[in-house]
Coordinates of C-alpha atoms in Angstrom, one line a residue:
X253 CA -30.2 -6.1 1.2
X254 CA -33.3 -8.3 0.1
X255 CA -36.4 -6.9 -1.4
X256 CA -39.0 -9.7 -1.5
X257 CA -42.5 -10.1 -2.5
X258 CA -44.3 -11.6 0.4
X259 CA -46.8 -14.1 -0.8
X260 CA -48.7 -15.5 -3.6
X261 CA -50.7 -18.7 -4.7
X262 CA -49.4 -20.8 -7.4
X263 CA -51.8 -20.9 -10.2
X264 CA -54.1 -23.9 -10.3
X265 CA -52.6 -25.4 -7.1
X266 CA -53.3 -25.7 -3.4
X267 CA -49.7 -25.2 -2.7
X268 CA -48.9 -21.8 -1.2
X269 CA -45.4 -20.2 -1.9
X270 CA -44.1 -17.0 -0.4
X271 CA -40.8 -15.4 0.3
X272 CA -39.4 -14.8 3.8
X273 CA -36.3 -12.6 4.7
X274 CA -33.1 -14.5 5.3
X275 CA -33.4 -13.5 9.0
X276 CA -36.8 -14.6 9.6
X277 CA -37.2 -17.9 11.7
X278 CA -40.1 -19.7 9.8
X279 CA -41.7 -21.7 12.2
X280 CA -43.8 -24.9 11.0
X281 CA -47.1 -23.1 11.8
X282 CA -46.2 -20.1 9.7
X283 CA -48.9 -18.9 7.4
X284 CA -48.4 -16.8 4.1
X285 CA -49.0 -13.1 3.8
X286 CA -50.9 -11.5 1.1
X287 CA -49.1 -10.1 -1.9
X288 CA -50.2 -8.4 -5.1
X289 CA -47.8 -10.4 -7.3
X290 CA -46.2 -13.9 -7.6
X291 CA -43.3 -14.8 -5.3
X292 CA -40.0 -13.3 -6.5
X293 CA -36.7 -12.8 -4.9
X294 CA -34.7 -9.7 -5.4
X295 CA -31.2 -9.5 -4.1
X296 CA -28.8 -6.4 -3.8
X297 CA -25.2 -7.3 -2.8
X298 CA -21.7 -6.1 -2.8
X299 CA -18.8 -8.2 -4.2
X300 CA -17.7 -10.7 -1.6
X301 CA -21.0 -10.5 0.2
X302 CA -23.4 -13.3 0.7
X303 CA -27.1 -12.6 0.7
X304 CA -30.0 -14.8 1.2
X305 CA -33.7 -15.4 1.2
X306 CA -36.2 -18.1 2.1
X307 CA -38.9 -19.6 -0.2
X308 CA -41.6 -21.0 2.1
X309 CA -43.9 -23.8 0.7
X310 CA -47.2 -24.9 2.5
X311 CA -50.4 -26.7 1.6
X312 CA -53.4 -27.5 3.9
X313 CA -53.2 -31.1 2.3
X314 CA -49.4 -31.3 2.6
X315 CA -46.9 -31.4 -0.1
X316 CA -45.4 -34.8 -1.4
X317 CA -41.8 -35.2 -2.6
X318 CA -41.0 -31.4 -2.6
X319 CA -37.8 -30.6 -4.2
X320 CA -35.9 -27.5 -5.2
X321 CA -33.1 -26.8 -7.6
X322 CA -31.3 -23.8 -9.2
X323 CA -29.2 -22.7 -12.1
X324 CA -26.5 -20.1 -11.7
X325 CA -27.5 -16.3 -11.8
X326 CA -26.5 -15.1 -15.2
X327 CA -25.7 -11.6 -16.3
X328 CA -27.9 -9.6 -18.6
X329 CA -24.9 -9.3 -21.0
X330 CA -24.5 -13.1 -21.3
X331 CA -28.3 -13.7 -21.8
X332 CA -28.0 -11.3 -24.7
X333 CA -25.3 -13.4 -26.4
X334 CA -26.5 -15.4 -29.2
X335 CA -26.6 -19.2 -28.6
X336 CA -23.9 -21.5 -30.0
X337 CA -24.6 -24.1 -32.6
X338 CA -25.6 -26.5 -30.0
X339 CA -28.3 -24.3 -28.7
X340 CA -26.4 -23.1 -25.7
X341 CA -24.7 -19.8 -24.9
X342 CA -21.0 -19.7 -24.5
X343 CA -19.5 -20.1 -21.0
X344 CA -18.5 -16.9 -19.4
X345 CA -17.7 -18.0 -15.7
X346 CA -17.0 -14.5 -14.5
X347 CA -20.4 -13.4 -15.6
X348 CA -22.1 -16.0 -13.3
X349 CA -23.0 -16.3 -9.6
X350 CA -23.7 -19.5 -8.1
X351 CA -27.0 -19.9 -6.4
X352 CA -27.0 -22.3 -3.6
X353 CA -30.2 -24.1 -2.3
X354 CA -30.5 -25.6 1.3
X355 CA -33.3 -27.2 3.1
X356 CA -34.2 -25.6 6.5
X357 CA -34.4 -28.4 8.9
X358 CA -36.0 -28.0 12.4
X359 CA -34.9 -29.0 15.8
X360 CA -37.5 -30.0 18.5
X361 CA -36.6 -28.1 21.7
X362 CA -38.1 -29.9 24.7
X363 CA -37.8 -26.8 27.0
X364 CA -37.5 -23.1 26.4
X365 CA -34.6 -20.8 26.8
X366 CA -36.0 -18.5 29.6
X367 CA -37.2 -15.9 29.7
X368 CA -37.9 -15.2 26.0
X369 CA -37.7 -18.5 24.1
X370 CA -40.3 -21.3 23.9
X371 CA -40.3 -24.9 23.4
X372 CA -41.3 -26.7 20.2
X373 CA -39.9 -27.0 16.7
X374 CA -37.4 -24.2 15.6
X375 CA -35.6 -23.8 12.2
X376 CA -31.9 -24.5 12.7
X377 CA -29.8 -26.6 10.4
X378 CA -29.3 -25.9 6.8
X379 CA -28.9 -29.1 4.8
X380 CA -27.4 -28.2 1.4
X381 CA -28.3 -29.9 -2.0
X382 CA -24.8 -30.2 -2.6
X383 CA -21.9 -30.1 0.0
X384 CA -19.7 -27.2 -0.6
X385 CA -16.5 -28.8 0.6
X386 CA -16.7 -32.3 -0.9
X387 CA -19.1 -31.6 -3.8
X388 CA -21.4 -34.6 -2.7
X389 CA -25.1 -34.6 -3.0
X390 CA -26.8 -34.3 0.4
X391 CA -30.2 -35.6 1.5
X392 CA -32.0 -32.2 1.3
X393 CA -34.6 -33.3 -1.2
X394 CA -37.1 -34.6 -1.8
X395 CA -39.0 -34.2 1.3
X396 CA -42.7 -34.8 2.3
X397 CA -44.2 -31.8 4.1
X398 CA -47.0 -32.4 6.5
X399 CA -50.5 -31.0 6.1
X400 CA -50.7 -27.3 7.1
X401 CA -47.0 -27.3 7.7
X402 CA -44.6 -24.6 6.4
X403 CA -41.2 -25.7 4.9
X404 CA -38.6 -23.1 4.4
X405 CA -35.9 -23.4 1.6
X406 CA -32.9 -21.2 1.9
X407 CA -31.4 -19.6 -1.2
X408 CA -28.1 -17.9 -1.2
X409 CA -26.0 -16.0 -3.7
X410 CA -22.3 -15.0 -3.0
X411 CA -21.1 -12.8 -5.8
X412 CA -17.3 -12.8 -6.1
X413 CA -15.3 -9.7 -5.4
X414 CA -14.6 -7.8 -8.5
X415 CA -18.1 -8.2 -9.9
X416 CA -18.9 -4.8 -8.3
X417 CA -16.9 -3.0 -10.9
X418 CA -20.0 -2.2 -12.9
X419 CA -22.3 -0.7 -10.4
X420 CA -25.9 -1.8 -11.0
X421 CA -25.1 -4.9 -13.0
X422 CA -27.8 -7.3 -13.0
X423 CA -28.0 -11.1 -12.8
X424 CA -31.0 -13.4 -12.9
X425 CA -32.0 -17.1 -12.6
X426 CA -34.9 -19.1 -11.3
X427 CA -35.5 -21.6 -8.4
X428 CA -37.4 -24.6 -9.8
X429 CA -39.8 -26.2 -7.3
X430 CA -41.3 -29.5 -7.7
X431 CA -43.7 -31.9 -6.0
X432 CA -46.3 -34.7 -6.7
X433 CA -49.9 -33.5 -6.9
X434 CA -52.1 -36.2 -5.6
X435 CA -55.2 -34.3 -6.4
X436 CA -54.3 -34.6 -10.1
X437 CA -53.7 -38.3 -10.1
X438 CA -50.2 -38.2 -8.7
X439 CA -48.9 -36.0 -11.5
X440 CA -45.8 -33.9 -11.2
X441 CA -46.5 -30.3 -10.3
X442 CA -44.1 -27.3 -9.8
X443 CA -43.5 -23.7 -9.8
X444 CA -40.7 -21.3 -10.7
X445 CA -39.5 -18.6 -8.5
X446 CA -37.5 -15.8 -10.3
X447 CA -34.4 -14.5 -8.6
X448 CA -32.8 -11.3 -9.5
X449 CA -29.4 -9.9 -8.2
X450 CA -28.3 -6.2 -8.5
X451 CA -24.6 -5.5 -7.8
X452 CA -23.7 -2.7 -5.6
X453 CA -20.7 -0.7 -6.5
X454 CA -17.9 -1.9 -4.0
X455 CA -16.4 -5.1 -2.6
X456 CA -16.2 -6.4 0.9
X457 CA -12.7 -7.4 2.1
X458 CA -12.0 -11.1 2.0
X459 CA -10.8 -11.0 5.6
X460 CA -13.2 -9.1 8.0
X461 CA -11.9 -6.1 9.9
X462 CA -13.5 -7.5 13.1
X463 CA -11.3 -10.2 14.7
X464 CA -13.0 -13.3 15.7
X465 CA -11.8 -16.2 18.0
X466 CA -14.4 -19.0 18.4
X467 CA -13.2 -21.9 20.3
X468 CA -13.1 -25.4 18.8
X469 CA -11.8 -28.9 19.6
X470 CA -11.2 -31.5 16.9
X471 CA -11.5 -34.2 19.5
X472 CA -14.9 -33.0 20.5
X473 CA -16.0 -32.7 16.9
X474 CA -14.9 -36.3 16.3
X475 CA -17.0 -37.4 19.1
X476 CA -20.1 -35.5 17.7
X477 CA -19.6 -37.2 14.3
X478 CA -19.3 -40.5 15.9
X479 CA -15.7 -41.0 14.8
X480 CA -12.6 -41.8 16.6
X481 CA -9.8 -39.5 17.5
X482 CA -8.0 -40.2 14.4
X483 CA -10.7 -38.0 12.5
X484 CA -9.6 -35.0 14.4
X485 CA -7.3 -33.5 11.6
X486 CA -9.8 -34.0 9.0
X487 CA -12.8 -32.6 10.8
X488 CA -10.7 -29.6 12.1
X489 CA -9.9 -28.8 8.5
X490 CA -13.5 -29.1 7.4
X491 CA -14.8 -26.8 10.4
X492 CA -11.9 -24.3 10.0
X493 CA -12.7 -24.0 6.2
X494 CA -16.5 -23.7 6.5
X495 CA -16.1 -21.2 9.3
X496 CA -13.5 -19.1 7.4
X497 CA -15.9 -19.1 4.3
X498 CA -18.2 -17.1 6.7
X499 CA -15.5 -14.8 8.1
X500 CA -15.0 -16.7 11.3
X501 CA -11.8 -17.7 12.8
X502 CA -11.9 -20.9 14.9
X503 CA -9.1 -21.3 17.5
X504 CA -8.1 -24.4 19.3
X505 CA -8.2 -26.7 16.2
X506 CA -6.8 -30.1 16.9
X507 CA -5.6 -29.0 20.3
X508 CA -2.2 -30.7 19.7
X509 CA 1.0 -28.9 20.5
X510 CA 3.7 -29.3 17.9
X511 CA 6.3 -32.1 18.8
X512 CA 9.4 -31.0 20.6
X513 CA 12.7 -32.2 22.1
X514 CA 13.8 -30.6 25.5
X515 CA 17.4 -30.3 26.4
X516 CA 17.6 -28.8 29.9
X517 CA 15.9 -25.4 29.7
X518 CA 15.9 -25.3 26.0
X519 CA 13.3 -26.8 23.6
X520 CA 13.5 -27.5 19.9
X521 CA 10.1 -27.5 18.1
X522 CA 9.3 -29.5 15.0
X523 CA 6.8 -27.1 13.3
X524 CA 5.9 -29.3 10.3
X525 CA 2.6 -30.9 11.6
X526 CA 1.5 -27.8 13.2
X527 CA 2.2 -25.6 10.2
X528 CA 0.4 -28.0 7.9
X529 CA -2.6 -27.5 10.1
X530 CA -2.7 -23.7 10.4
X531 CA -0.6 -22.2 7.5
X532 CA -3.2 -22.3 4.9
X533 CA -5.6 -20.4 7.1
X534 CA -3.1 -17.8 8.3
X535 CA -1.5 -17.4 4.9
X536 CA -4.7 -17.0 3.1
X537 CA -4.3 -20.1 0.8
X538 CA -7.2 -22.2 2.2
X539 CA -9.9 -20.4 0.2
X540 CA -9.8 -19.0 -3.4
X541 CA -10.5 -15.5 -2.2
X542 CA -7.5 -15.3 0.1
X543 CA -9.4 -14.9 3.3
X544 CA -7.3 -15.3 6.4
X545 CA -7.6 -16.1 10.1
X546 CA -7.8 -12.9 12.2
X547 CA -6.4 -14.6 15.3
X548 CA -4.5 -17.8 16.6
X549 CA -3.8 -19.1 20.0
X550 CA -0.5 -20.1 21.7
X551 CA -0.6 -23.8 22.5
X552 CA 1.8 -24.8 25.3
X553 CA 2.4 -28.2 27.1
X554 CA 1.5 -28.1 30.8
X555 CA 4.7 -30.3 31.6
X556 CA 7.3 -27.7 30.8
X557 CA 9.6 -26.4 33.5
X558 CA 9.9 -22.7 34.0
X559 CA 13.0 -22.4 31.9
X560 CA 11.5 -24.6 29.1
X561 CA 8.4 -22.4 29.0
X562 CA 10.6 -19.3 28.3
X563 CA 12.2 -21.2 25.5
X564 CA 8.9 -22.5 24.1
X565 CA 7.4 -19.0 24.1
X566 CA 10.3 -17.3 22.5
X567 CA 10.4 -20.1 19.8
X568 CA 6.8 -19.4 19.0
X569 CA 7.4 -15.6 18.8
X570 CA 10.4 -16.3 16.5
X571 CA 8.5 -18.7 14.3
X572 CA 5.5 -16.5 14.1
X573 CA 7.5 -13.5 13.2
X574 CA 9.3 -15.3 10.5
X575 CA 6.1 -16.6 9.0
X576 CA 4.3 -13.2 9.2
X577 CA 1.6 -14.3 11.7
X578 CA 2.9 -12.7 15.0
X579 CA 0.2 -9.8 14.9
X580 CA -2.5 -12.4 15.3
X581 CA -1.0 -14.6 18.0
X582 CA -2.5 -14.5 21.5
X583 CA -2.0 -16.3 24.8
X584 CA -5.3 -17.2 26.5
X585 CA -4.2 -16.3 30.1
X586 CA -7.4 -17.5 32.0
X587 CA -11.1 -17.8 31.4
X588 CA -13.4 -15.7 33.6
X589 CA -11.2 -15.3 36.7
X590 CA -12.7 -14.2 40.0
X591 CA -11.4 -10.9 41.3
X592 CA -9.8 -12.7 44.1
X593 CA -7.5 -14.5 41.7
X594 CA -6.3 -11.5 39.9
X595 CA -2.9 -11.6 41.6
X596 CA -2.2 -15.2 40.4
X597 CA -3.6 -14.2 36.7
X598 CA -1.3 -11.1 36.8
X599 CA 1.7 -13.3 37.7
X600 CA 1.0 -15.6 34.8
X601 CA 0.6 -12.7 32.4
X602 CA 3.8 -11.0 33.6
X603 CA 5.6 -14.2 33.1
X604 CA 4.3 -14.3 29.5
X605 CA 5.1 -10.8 28.9
X606 CA 8.7 -11.2 30.2
X607 CA 9.3 -14.3 28.1
X608 CA 7.7 -13.2 24.8
X609 CA 6.4 -9.5 24.8
X610 CA 5.0 -9.7 21.3
X611 CA 2.6 -12.4 22.1
X612 CA -0.5 -10.7 23.3
X613 CA -2.1 -11.8 26.5
X614 CA -5.9 -12.3 26.7
X615 CA -8.2 -12.6 29.7
X616 CA -12.0 -12.8 29.7
X617 CA -12.8 -10.3 32.4
X618 CA -13.5 -6.5 32.5
X619 CA -10.7 -4.1 32.8
X620 CA -8.9 -3.9 36.1
X621 CA -5.7 -1.9 37.2
X622 CA -4.8 -5.2 39.1
X623 CA -3.9 -6.8 35.7
X624 CA -1.4 -4.4 34.1
X625 CA 0.2 -7.2 31.8
X626 CA -3.1 -7.9 30.1
X627 CA -3.2 -6.4 26.6
X628 CA -6.4 -8.1 25.2
X629 CA -9.2 -7.4 27.3
X630 CA -12.4 -9.5 26.7
X631 CA -15.3 -8.4 28.9
X632 CA -18.7 -10.0 28.9
X633 CA -20.8 -7.6 26.8
X634 CA -23.2 -7.5 29.7
X635 CA -20.4 -5.9 31.8
X636 CA -19.5 -3.2 29.3
X637 CA -21.1 -0.2 30.8
X638 CA -21.7 1.9 33.9
X639 CA -24.1 -0.7 35.5
X640 CA -25.8 -3.9 34.6
X641 CA -28.3 -5.9 36.5
X642 CA -26.7 -9.1 35.7
X643 CA -22.9 -8.2 35.7
X644 CA -21.0 -8.4 39.1
X645 CA -18.2 -6.0 38.0
X646 CA -19.5 -3.7 35.2
X647 CA -16.8 -1.3 33.8
X648 CA -17.6 1.6 31.5
X649 CA -16.3 1.5 27.9
X650 CA -14.4 4.7 28.6
X651 CA -12.2 3.1 31.2
X652 CA -10.4 1.1 28.5
X653 CA -9.2 4.1 26.7
X654 CA -6.0 4.5 28.4
X655 CA -5.1 0.9 27.9
X656 CA -6.0 1.1 24.2
X657 CA -3.8 4.2 23.9
X658 CA -0.9 2.0 25.0
X659 CA -1.7 -0.7 22.4
X660 CA -4.3 -2.9 24.1
X661 CA -7.2 -4.4 22.3
X662 CA -10.8 -4.6 23.5
X663 CA -12.8 -7.7 22.4
X664 CA -16.0 -9.0 24.0
X665 CA -18.2 -12.1 24.2
X666 CA -21.7 -13.2 25.0
X667 CA -22.7 -16.0 27.2
X668 CA -25.5 -17.6 29.2
X669 CA -25.7 -14.2 30.9
X670 CA -27.8 -13.1 28.1
X671 CA -30.7 -15.4 29.1
X672 CA -29.7 -16.8 32.6
X673 CA -27.1 -19.5 33.5
X674 CA -29.1 -21.5 36.1
X675 CA -28.9 -25.2 35.0
X676 CA -32.5 -25.5 36.0
X677 CA -33.4 -22.9 33.2
X678 CA -35.8 -21.1 35.6
X679 CA -35.4 -17.3 35.6
X680 CA -37.3 -16.0 38.7
X681 CA -39.9 -13.2 38.0
X682 CA -37.8 -10.6 39.8
X683 CA -34.9 -11.4 37.5
X684 CA -36.7 -11.6 34.1
X685 CA -36.1 -8.0 33.1
X686 CA -32.3 -8.5 33.6
X687 CA -32.1 -11.3 31.2
X688 CA -34.3 -9.8 28.5
X689 CA -33.2 -8.1 25.3
X690 CA -29.6 -9.1 25.2
X691 CA -27.7 -10.4 22.0
X692 CA -27.8 -14.2 22.2
X693 CA -27.0 -17.2 20.0
X694 CA -29.6 -19.6 21.3
X695 CA -31.9 -21.3 18.9
X696 CA -35.1 -19.9 20.2
X697 CA -34.2 -16.4 20.1
X698 CA -35.0 -13.9 17.2
X699 CA -32.3 -13.9 14.5
X700 CA -31.7 -10.2 15.3
X701 CA -30.3 -11.3 18.7
X702 CA -27.4 -12.8 16.8
X703 CA -27.2 -10.3 13.9
X704 CA -26.8 -7.5 16.5
X705 CA -23.4 -8.5 17.5
X706 CA -21.6 -7.1 14.3
X707 CA -23.5 -3.8 14.5
X708 CA -23.0 -3.4 18.3
X709 CA -19.3 -4.1 18.0
X710 CA -18.9 -1.3 15.3
X711 CA -21.0 1.1 17.4
X712 CA -18.9 0.4 20.5
X713 CA -15.5 0.4 19.0
X714 CA -15.0 -3.3 19.8
X715 CA -12.0 -4.9 17.9
X716 CA -13.0 -8.6 18.2
X717 CA -15.5 -11.2 19.4
X718 CA -14.6 -14.4 21.3
X719 CA -16.9 -17.4 21.8
X720 CA -15.5 -20.0 24.2
X721 CA -16.5 -23.4 22.5
X722 CA -18.7 -24.0 19.4
X723 CA -18.6 -27.9 19.8
X724 CA -19.0 -28.2 23.7
X725 CA -22.0 -30.4 23.6
X726 CA -20.4 -32.9 21.2
X727 CA -18.5 -34.4 24.2
X728 CA -21.7 -35.6 25.8
X729 CA -24.7 -35.5 23.5
X730 CA -25.9 -35.4 19.9
X731 CA -26.9 -31.8 19.0
X732 CA -29.8 -33.1 16.8
X733 CA -31.3 -34.6 20.0
X734 CA -30.1 -32.3 22.8
X735 CA -29.1 -28.7 22.5
X736 CA -29.9 -27.6 26.1
X737 CA -27.0 -26.4 28.3
X738 CA -26.2 -23.4 30.6
X739 CA -29.7 -22.4 30.7
X740 CA -30.3 -22.2 27.0
X741 CA -30.8 -24.1 23.8
X742 CA -27.6 -24.0 21.9
X743 CA -25.4 -21.8 24.1
X744 CA -22.0 -23.3 24.6
X745 CA -22.2 -25.8 21.7
X746 CA -23.4 -24.1 18.5
X747 CA -22.3 -20.5 18.9
X748 CA -20.7 -20.2 15.6
X749 CA -23.6 -22.1 14.1
X750 CA -21.9 -25.2 12.9
X751 CA -23.8 -28.4 13.4
X752 CA -23.1 -32.0 12.6
X753 CA -25.6 -32.9 9.9
X754 CA -27.8 -36.0 9.8
X755 CA -26.4 -37.2 6.5
X756 CA -24.3 -40.4 7.4
X757 CA -22.4 -40.2 4.1
X758 CA -18.6 -40.9 3.8
X759 CA -18.0 -37.2 4.4
X760 CA -20.7 -36.4 6.9
X761 CA -20.0 -32.8 6.8
X762 CA -20.7 -29.7 9.1
X763 CA -24.2 -28.3 8.2
X764 CA -25.0 -24.6 8.8
X765 CA -27.4 -23.1 11.3
X766 CA -30.3 -21.1 9.9
X767 CA -31.3 -17.7 11.2
X768 CA -28.5 -17.7 13.7
X769 CA -25.2 -17.3 11.9
X770 CA -22.6 -15.0 11.0
X771 CA -21.7 -13.9 7.5
X772 CA -18.7 -12.1 6.2
X773 CA -20.5 -8.8 6.1
X774 CA -21.4 -9.0 9.7
X775 CA -17.7 -9.3 10.8
X776 CA -16.2 -6.5 8.8
X777 CA -16.5 -3.9 11.6
X778 CA -18.9 -1.9 9.3
X779 CA -22.5 -1.5 9.8
X780 CA -23.3 -3.1 6.4
X781 CA -25.9 -5.8 6.8
X782 CA -24.4 -6.9 10.1
X783 CA -24.5 -10.5 11.0
X784 CA -27.2 -12.0 8.7
X785 CA -28.4 -15.4 8.9
X786 CA -26.9 -18.8 8.2
X787 CA -23.3 -18.7 9.0
X788 CA -20.6 -21.3 8.6

């Protein structure tokens, strides 16, 4: 929860500063709202929750060399301690909360996402002052802001689990803004924005209750980062880590199957390289808070014989049972099969069930009695209901109850059907109503279109969310220059809100998407601040 004072002029300055909610997409032509007191940020958060706000800076004359920095939020108890001999208070790490600062960069959209979006500049990437993975300084600041242009600065606090023990505990800090004031002979000018955090009396779990499975390919990421395929493992680990920090599980990873030897119908798998890739995320050792992946996919070579497939699947079932991962393992049987292909899909699913019954079998389609071997149903969210103008085969939520009673899971996914899938991007007038008001991850949709996913999952008893590919566009374009695909800006390439940042440093890291993303509290399956801005 964020309580923010909307707008105020900095004393003796033409620079305007105001606070915007974390979910607001602050466009470059934004203007301040009037407020009765100076800009101030007031946070309220649970342990393990991330909460954000945006400081917006604007001047009719422009702002030269704008910079922003922050000190950690410090508890009232620590501030009350006497200073040491050196004039500094003693260190109390548990009584501090880091305050991260990021510049909100804009993306120029050449065409709108019909029917609700529009072309132009949109806030999207979050460029951190310091990279959270490698600890390197990024090129967030300083930055010149054009005349009459609004520049948003994203501020985020993520109090650790355990700090909620004292309900109502308060922490405080300030954001220091600086710029060069040409009207005063190029002198340094600045402002301080106070930040307050009040702890809520509970913690969020490290691992969300809502399962996620967002598709990823390390080979595609390497192309997007202008690296060779040898960078696949490094980039996969970076993306997996940043996504997990936000409660998101990526599946697909390096795309590599573990090495094996075949002897007739039997296969012997060497698990070392594969386990090195996935074990930290499945075991909960990748992050200090112990967060774990909520799903993982079966990888299977296409060249195996029928007997070898059986041996392969049973080896996976046995290995995952031994490692304690089996409850999260699924086989992606087929993506969006047509009804005419259901007999073939069922044959594949039945084979999987006979070979390794403990490996769940997933298909992205609405429930059908023609697919009795499927036990992870992933319908398009547009198709979950009695009727939908843009779904060819809608199935009511109640029709899944019998399957769930037998142990099946119901996930869902969103796609270009939220806005129209025609490559031309044109939505005819008679179809506009059918593609209006749906949840969506495109850049030029309201942030609430993304935030709604967590709350809607909770309201509809949905156990998980799938997204087919978060780095799709990396195979053929630079997402800083082209985001359009499948009739929308960002659909099919940035669904999890991970983007290749413009920084060309030695660890050109994934940057986060603003006002689009998915935070841990949005994936807990609880209606607590579902799906706020700035994801992974």
